[in-house]
Tab-separated table of C-alpha atoms and ligand atoms in Angstrom:
chain	number	residue	atom	x	y	z
F	1	MET	CA	128.749	123.472	142.984
F	2	PHE	CA	130.936	125.933	141.119
F	3	LEU	CA	129.312	129.378	141.165
F	4	THR	CA	130.008	132.432	139.050
F	5	GLU	CA	128.333	135.687	139.986
F	6	CYS	CA	127.869	137.992	136.997
F	7	PRO	CA	127.754	141.703	137.889
F	8	ARG	CA	128.939	142.366	134.318
F	9	ASP	CA	125.830	140.725	132.947
F	10	ALA	CA	123.660	142.615	135.444
F	11	MET	CA	125.190	145.990	134.654
F	12	GLN	CA	125.956	145.926	130.927
F	13	GLY	CA	122.440	146.741	129.732
F	14	TRP	CA	121.407	148.875	132.695
F	15	GLY	CA	119.969	152.127	131.340
F	16	GLU	CA	121.225	154.501	133.990
F	17	MET	CA	125.026	154.909	134.240
F	18	ILE	CA	126.310	153.360	137.458
F	19	PRO	CA	129.127	155.431	139.003
F	20	THR	CA	132.521	153.708	138.803
F	21	GLN	CA	133.068	153.839	142.569
F	22	LYS	CA	129.712	152.130	143.149
F	23	LYS	CA	130.739	149.303	140.821
F	24	ILE	CA	134.050	148.904	142.651
F	25	ASP	CA	132.383	148.840	146.076
F	26	TYR	CA	129.761	146.362	144.890
F	27	ILE	CA	132.276	143.998	143.324
F	28	ASN	CA	134.505	144.156	146.400
F	29	ARG	CA	131.508	143.199	148.530
F	30	LEU	CA	130.860	140.289	146.154
F	31	MET	CA	134.507	139.258	146.595
F	32	GLU	CA	133.749	138.723	150.279
F	33	VAL	CA	130.932	136.302	149.412
F	34	ARG	CA	133.591	133.918	148.032
F	35	PHE	CA	132.016	132.994	144.722
F	36	ASP	CA	134.327	130.829	142.635
F	37	VAL	CA	134.385	133.458	139.897
F	38	LEU	CA	133.130	137.003	139.401
F	39	ASP	CA	132.287	137.901	135.798
F	40	CYS	CA	133.015	141.537	136.415
F	41	GLY	CA	133.667	143.525	133.242
F	42	SER	CA	134.199	143.594	129.508
F	43	PHE	CA	136.646	145.029	127.005
F	44	VAL	CA	134.492	145.824	124.003
F	45	ASN	CA	133.562	148.891	121.952
F	46	PRO	CA	132.576	151.537	124.542
F	47	LYS	CA	130.112	153.052	122.067
F	48	THR	CA	128.293	149.724	121.874
F	49	MET	CA	128.454	149.001	125.611
F	50	PRO	CA	128.924	152.371	127.374
F	51	GLN	CA	128.182	150.965	130.837
F	52	MET	CA	131.305	148.804	130.569
F	53	ALA	CA	133.679	151.528	129.385
F	54	ASP	CA	135.262	151.805	132.857
F	55	SER	CA	135.958	148.065	133.252
F	56	GLY	CA	139.740	148.576	133.296
F	57	ILE	CA	139.518	151.070	136.172
F	58	VAL	CA	137.090	148.862	138.079
F	59	ILE	CA	139.218	145.735	137.743
F	60	ASP	CA	142.391	147.461	138.913
F	61	GLU	CA	140.566	148.518	142.098
F	62	ILE	CA	139.221	145.090	143.049
F	63	ASP	CA	140.788	143.903	146.269
F	64	LYS	CA	141.912	140.368	145.522
F	65	SER	CA	143.120	139.890	149.090
F	66	LEU	CA	139.453	139.605	150.157
F	67	SER	CA	139.067	136.035	148.859
F	68	ASN	CA	140.327	133.518	146.310
F	69	THR	CA	137.578	134.439	143.857
F	70	LYS	CA	138.850	134.575	140.261
F	71	LEU	CA	138.044	137.511	137.998
F	72	SER	CA	136.599	136.968	134.539
F	73	VAL	CA	135.883	139.489	131.763
F	74	VAL	CA	134.174	139.324	128.393
F	75	VAL	CA	136.181	140.015	125.247
F	76	ALA	CA	134.758	139.927	121.741
F	77	ASN	CA	137.878	140.410	119.598
F	78	ILE	CA	141.653	140.116	119.794
F	79	ARG	CA	141.989	143.796	120.624
F	80	GLY	CA	139.746	143.354	123.660
F	81	ALA	CA	141.765	140.300	124.682
F	82	GLU	CA	145.019	142.261	124.553
F	83	LYS	CA	143.505	145.017	126.667
F	84	ALA	CA	142.067	142.576	129.199
F	85	LEU	CA	145.367	140.729	129.523
F	86	SER	CA	147.179	143.981	130.242
F	87	HIS	CA	145.304	143.990	133.579
F	88	GLU	CA	147.144	141.634	135.915
F	89	GLN	CA	144.084	141.018	138.076
F	90	VAL	CA	142.182	139.378	135.214
F	91	ASP	CA	142.303	135.581	135.534
F	92	ILE	CA	139.825	134.507	132.852
F	93	LEU	CA	138.667	135.813	129.479
F	94	GLY	CA	135.210	134.839	128.229
F	95	PHE	CA	134.446	134.948	124.505
F	96	PRO	CA	130.813	134.829	123.291
F	97	PHE	CA	130.765	132.312	120.442
F	98	SER	CA	127.268	131.939	119.024
F	99	ILE	CA	125.546	128.810	117.744
F	100	SER	CA	123.279	131.241	115.860
F	101	GLU	CA	124.960	132.894	112.869
F	102	THR	CA	122.681	135.923	113.195
F	103	PHE	CA	123.645	136.528	116.798
F	104	GLN	CA	127.374	136.170	116.074
F	105	HIS	CA	127.009	139.068	113.632
F	106	ARG	CA	124.852	141.110	115.988
F	107	ASN	CA	127.120	140.610	118.956
F	108	THR	CA	130.614	140.687	117.473
F	109	ASN	CA	130.190	141.817	113.864
F	110	LYS	CA	131.635	138.512	112.641
F	111	SER	CA	130.510	135.257	111.071
F	112	ARG	CA	130.902	132.097	113.140
F	113	ASP	CA	133.873	131.043	110.992
F	114	GLU	CA	135.544	134.402	111.559
F	115	ALA	CA	134.777	134.172	115.266
F	116	PHE	CA	136.312	130.678	115.354
F	117	THR	CA	139.564	132.065	113.926
F	118	GLU	CA	139.444	134.905	116.471
F	119	VAL	CA	139.097	132.333	119.269
F	120	VAL	CA	142.145	130.413	117.956
F	121	ASN	CA	144.203	133.611	118.211
F	122	ILE	CA	142.772	134.636	121.588
F	123	LEU	CA	143.432	131.167	122.994
F	124	GLU	CA	147.082	131.323	121.950
F	125	LEU	CA	147.489	134.770	123.500
F	126	THR	CA	145.647	133.805	126.682
F	127	LYS	CA	147.770	130.677	127.145
F	128	SER	CA	150.996	132.584	126.556
F	129	GLU	CA	149.954	134.920	129.390
F	130	GLY	CA	149.103	132.000	131.696
F	131	ARG	CA	145.377	132.849	131.914
F	132	GLN	CA	142.221	130.898	131.151
F	133	LEU	CA	139.822	131.209	128.219
F	134	ASN	CA	136.132	130.336	128.623
F	135	LEU	CA	133.716	130.179	125.730
F	136	TYR	CA	130.088	131.108	126.064
F	137	PHE	CA	128.042	129.094	123.585
F	138	SER	CA	125.450	131.819	123.034
F	139	MET	CA	122.043	130.707	121.730
F	140	ALA	CA	122.954	127.106	122.595
F	141	PHE	CA	119.292	126.309	123.318
F	142	GLY	CA	117.742	128.086	120.331
F	143	ASN	CA	117.379	131.645	119.094
F	144	PRO	CA	114.698	134.271	118.576
F	145	TYR	CA	115.579	134.867	114.890
F	146	GLY	CA	113.751	131.921	113.300
F	147	GLU	CA	116.976	129.994	112.588
F	148	SER	CA	116.694	126.229	112.929
F	149	TRP	CA	118.107	124.602	116.090
F	150	LYS	CA	119.305	121.080	116.730
F	151	TRP	CA	121.565	119.739	119.428
F	152	GLU	CA	123.889	118.350	116.759
F	153	ASP	CA	124.875	121.934	115.838
F	154	VAL	CA	126.052	122.506	119.400
F	155	ASP	CA	127.890	119.198	119.182
F	156	PHE	CA	129.553	120.225	115.901
F	157	TRP	CA	131.021	123.387	117.466
F	158	ALA	CA	131.971	121.650	120.706
F	159	ARG	CA	134.002	119.159	118.618
F	160	ARG	CA	135.756	121.935	116.695
F	161	PHE	CA	136.644	123.787	119.870
F	162	GLU	CA	137.774	120.618	121.623
F	163	GLU	CA	140.182	120.058	118.728
F	164	ILE	CA	141.876	123.409	119.361
F	165	GLY	CA	142.124	122.810	123.117
F	166	ILE	CA	139.207	124.738	124.624
F	167	LYS	CA	138.623	123.491	128.184
F	168	HIS	CA	135.653	125.546	129.428
F	169	ILE	CA	132.282	126.041	127.709
F	170	LEU	CA	129.255	127.743	129.220
F	171	LEU	CA	126.105	126.593	127.454
F	172	SER	CA	124.205	129.854	127.302
F	173	ASP	CA	120.514	130.517	126.870
F	174	THR	CA	120.996	134.092	125.711
F	175	THR	CA	117.332	135.020	125.344
F	176	GLY	CA	115.727	132.401	127.561
F	177	VAL	CA	114.165	130.389	124.737
F	178	GLY	CA	115.475	127.094	126.091
F	179	ASP	CA	112.818	124.902	127.658
F	180	VAL	CA	113.346	122.078	130.111
F	181	GLU	CA	113.431	119.470	127.300
F	182	ARG	CA	116.253	121.216	125.470
F	183	ILE	CA	118.186	121.877	128.664
F	184	SER	CA	117.916	118.211	129.659
F	185	LEU	CA	118.815	117.049	126.162
F	186	LEU	CA	121.911	119.210	125.855
F	187	PHE	CA	123.289	118.490	129.314
F	188	ASN	CA	122.568	114.814	128.788
F	189	LYS	CA	124.276	114.595	125.383
F	190	ILE	CA	127.123	117.075	125.185
F	191	PRO	CA	129.301	116.934	128.334
F	192	ALA	CA	129.543	113.131	128.209
F	193	LYS	CA	131.109	113.356	124.741
F	194	TYR	CA	133.818	115.805	125.794
F	195	PRO	CA	135.427	114.728	129.053
F	196	ASN	CA	138.262	117.241	128.560
F	197	ILE	CA	135.838	120.146	128.594
F	198	ASN	CA	134.285	121.541	131.756
F	199	PHE	CA	130.714	122.583	130.882
F	200	GLY	CA	128.536	125.022	132.790
F	201	ALA	CA	125.170	126.736	132.459
F	202	HIS	CA	124.743	130.438	131.743
F	203	PHE	CA	120.995	130.915	131.712
F	204	HIS	CA	119.086	134.053	130.917
F	205	ASN	CA	115.487	133.539	131.942
F	206	ARG	CA	112.449	135.062	133.533
F	207	TYR	CA	112.536	134.937	137.332
F	208	GLU	CA	109.649	132.476	137.543
F	209	ASP	CA	111.271	129.983	135.129
F	210	SER	CA	114.637	129.950	136.831
F	211	TYR	CA	114.124	127.124	139.301
F	212	ILE	CA	112.929	124.461	136.853
F	213	LYS	CA	115.687	125.332	134.378
F	214	LEU	CA	118.353	125.123	137.048
F	215	LYS	CA	116.948	121.796	138.223
F	216	ALA	CA	116.806	120.401	134.679
F	217	ALA	CA	120.519	121.105	134.162
F	218	TYR	CA	121.424	119.907	137.673
F	219	ASP	CA	119.541	116.646	137.209
F	220	GLU	CA	121.627	115.928	134.115
F	221	GLY	CA	124.851	116.441	136.059
F	222	CYS	CA	125.614	120.145	135.610
F	223	ARG	CA	127.451	121.517	138.664
F	224	ARG	CA	128.610	124.859	137.320
F	225	PHE	CA	126.183	127.785	137.200
F	226	ASP	CA	126.367	131.476	136.374
F	227	SER	CA	123.880	133.807	138.023
F	228	ALA	CA	123.249	137.395	139.087
F	229	ILE	CA	121.564	138.762	142.185
F	230	LYS	CA	117.799	139.180	141.689
F	231	GLY	CA	118.204	137.880	138.142
F	232	ILE	CA	119.061	141.347	136.881
F	233	GLY	CA	120.483	141.643	133.376
F	234	GLY	CA	120.809	139.902	130.066
F	235	CYS	CA	122.385	140.653	126.714
F	236	PRO	CA	121.282	143.914	125.043
F	237	MET	CA	122.847	142.761	121.746
F	238	ALA	CA	120.385	139.885	121.431
F	239	LYS	CA	116.981	141.575	121.552
F	240	ASP	CA	115.582	144.928	122.552
F	241	ASP	CA	114.358	143.804	125.965
F	242	LEU	CA	116.541	142.077	128.563
F	243	VAL	CA	115.247	138.685	129.651
F	244	GLY	CA	116.936	138.507	133.043
F	245	ASN	CA	119.475	136.181	134.588
F	246	MET	CA	119.461	133.125	136.811
F	247	PRO	CA	118.843	134.752	140.238
F	248	THR	CA	121.674	133.883	142.632
F	249	GLU	CA	119.357	133.763	145.641
F	250	ARG	CA	117.402	131.025	143.860
F	251	VAL	CA	120.590	129.067	143.278
F	252	PHE	CA	121.217	129.181	147.030
F	253	THR	CA	117.621	128.168	147.785
F	254	PHE	CA	118.013	125.282	145.376
F	255	MET	CA	121.267	124.217	147.010
F	256	GLN	CA	119.642	124.335	150.428
F	257	SER	CA	116.703	122.248	149.253
F	258	GLU	CA	119.098	119.672	147.772
F	259	LYS	CA	121.191	119.764	150.989
F	260	LEU	CA	124.313	120.749	149.036
F	261	ASP	CA	127.338	122.356	150.685
F	262	ILE	CA	127.358	126.116	150.340
F	263	HIS	CA	130.890	127.439	150.699
F	264	GLN	CA	129.893	131.064	150.100
F	265	ASN	CA	129.477	133.469	153.008
F	266	LEU	CA	125.730	134.099	153.190
F	267	LEU	CA	126.028	137.053	155.565
F	268	HIS	CA	128.187	138.872	153.044
F	269	PHE	CA	125.746	137.734	150.366
F	270	GLU	CA	122.929	139.450	152.215
F	271	SER	CA	124.983	142.584	152.408
F	272	ALA	CA	125.800	142.420	148.665
F	273	TYR	CA	122.098	141.838	147.975
F	274	ASN	CA	121.291	145.052	149.843
F	275	MET	CA	123.876	146.947	147.817
F	276	ALA	CA	122.318	145.519	144.627
F	277	LYS	CA	118.941	146.870	145.794
F	278	ASP	CA	120.407	150.336	145.863
F	279	ILE	CA	122.092	150.026	142.448
F	280	PHE	CA	119.255	148.309	140.579
F	281	HIS	CA	116.301	149.766	142.507
F	282	PHE	CA	114.385	146.638	143.458
X	301	HMG	C1	133.262	143.096	119.141
X	301	HMG	C2	133.243	144.526	118.679
X	301	HMG	C3	134.219	145.306	119.507
X	301	HMG	C4	133.691	144.524	117.228
X	301	HMG	O1	133.268	145.681	116.638
X	301	HMG	P1	133.605	146.041	115.139
X	301	HMG	O2	132.579	147.021	114.685
X	301	HMG	O3	133.786	144.851	114.288
X	301	HMG	O4	135.016	146.650	115.321
X	301	HMG	P2	135.823	147.580	114.384
X	301	HMG	O5	137.232	147.068	114.406
X	301	HMG	O6	135.151	147.755	113.053
X	301	HMG	O7	135.755	148.974	115.170
X	301	HMG	C5	134.546	149.678	115.373
X	301	HMG	C6	134.719	150.570	116.572
X	301	HMG	O8	134.876	149.773	117.742
X	301	HMG	C7	136.103	150.092	118.391
X	301	HMG	N1	136.611	148.829	118.988
X	301	HMG	C8	136.746	147.656	118.377
X	301	HMG	N2	137.179	146.728	119.244
X	301	HMG	C9	137.323	147.362	120.433
X	301	HMG	C10	137.712	146.930	121.710
X	301	HMG	N3	138.014	145.659	121.963
X	301	HMG	N4	137.752	147.831	122.706
X	301	HMG	C11	137.415	149.116	122.487
X	301	HMG	N5	137.009	149.584	121.278
X	301	HMG	C12	136.965	148.710	120.268
X	301	HMG	C13	136.982	150.655	117.279
X	301	HMG	O9	137.985	151.471	117.811
X	301	HMG	C14	135.979	151.434	116.481
X	301	HMG	O10	135.707	152.658	117.183
X	301	HMG	P3	135.294	154.002	116.414
X	301	HMG	O11	136.362	154.198	115.404
X	301	HMG	O12	133.937	153.714	115.810
X	301	HMG	O13	135.249	154.996	117.503
X	301	HMG	C15	131.824	145.123	118.824
X	301	HMG	O14	130.982	144.390	117.996
X	301	HMG	C16	131.321	145.103	120.242
X	301	HMG	O15	131.766	145.866	121.075
X	301	HMG	N6	130.325	144.245	120.550
X	301	HMG	C17	129.724	144.168	121.871
X	301	HMG	C18	129.964	142.806	122.427
X	301	HMG	C19	129.369	142.726	123.813
X	301	HMG	O16	129.823	143.381	124.725
X	301	HMG	N7	128.304	141.903	123.975
X	301	HMG	C20	127.716	141.698	125.265
X	301	HMG	C21	128.486	140.727	126.075
X	301	HMG	S1	128.314	139.074	125.478
X	301	HMG	C22	126.866	138.549	126.314
X	301	HMG	O17	126.294	139.275	127.068
X	301	HMG	C23	126.442	137.152	126.096
X	301	HMG	C24	126.733	136.277	127.304
X	301	HMG	C25	128.182	136.386	127.752
X	301	HMG	O18	125.941	136.667	128.406
X	301	HMG	C26	126.473	134.827	126.981
X	301	HMG	C27	125.065	134.588	126.456
X	301	HMG	O19	124.098	134.689	127.225
X	301	HMG	O20	124.964	134.321	125.261
């Protein structure tokens, strides 16, 4: 399994400001766990996302000699992409493209067509710098705004992005509205149609729903999951309350129950979990 730990997602909506040094220490501990990727910051409007305003400082202080873990950051416009790429330690940019028109406006102040054009430009820039661009397909499993949802809409956008050369898409359940049927349907239908795209699951959900959602995606062949310790986090741009994330400890429990190889260091994970307790008070 390909695992991305998301301290960015855990921290971004956290009410109390987390000191920069604490973020650096926490992310360096996560580096030792040997996740495939750490989603560790964002380059967006600091007035909109004040907790992430120090992402540049944090990223420069991450000790990449600790493991081969790649560093990913969220960008939501070309300006953010330029800033992110000015940090040599950044390997991957992640752009939140939304299947819901309403959420695209809420999150990035753009329509989906405008966001598509922004992605074309960000992809060109990212490639010219030799880095990777991931797309989050936000609201891929439905939305809380009363907009209609059908899997064919996800398919439509996957086709358009395949045509411009996107290679990584994280099907995201931004507010946890996706049920097992939709998760199974999407992972059954979409990846098979786009062999050049590597699909993963970025699920926001309540703690108690996490296991069945993970299993539904896994059973349809998904082997790439994003998660955050204790399921902390979510997207504050989507709704007023944060839904929570896929809890990383549940991903490990799942892997153990399925007898899958775990290449992460679980002793360091325990230590990172204890640091998370201190930061997020659980
Ligand atoms: C996208 C923008 C920036 C556009 O924002 P905008 O309002 O269109 O931008 P603007 O050009 O009109 O500028 C407005 C202000 O933003 C500043 N600005 C503009 N761009 C930048 C930048 N890159 N870096 C720093 N500052 C920036 C700019 O300087 C100006 O500052 P002011 O003059 O008011 O002081 C804004 O809408 C924004 O910050 N949105 C927040 C996006 C975000 O962080 N969302 C959460 C992460 S995505 C997520 O969590 C979903 C995910 C990944 O989990 C997947 C899923 O589950 O769906």
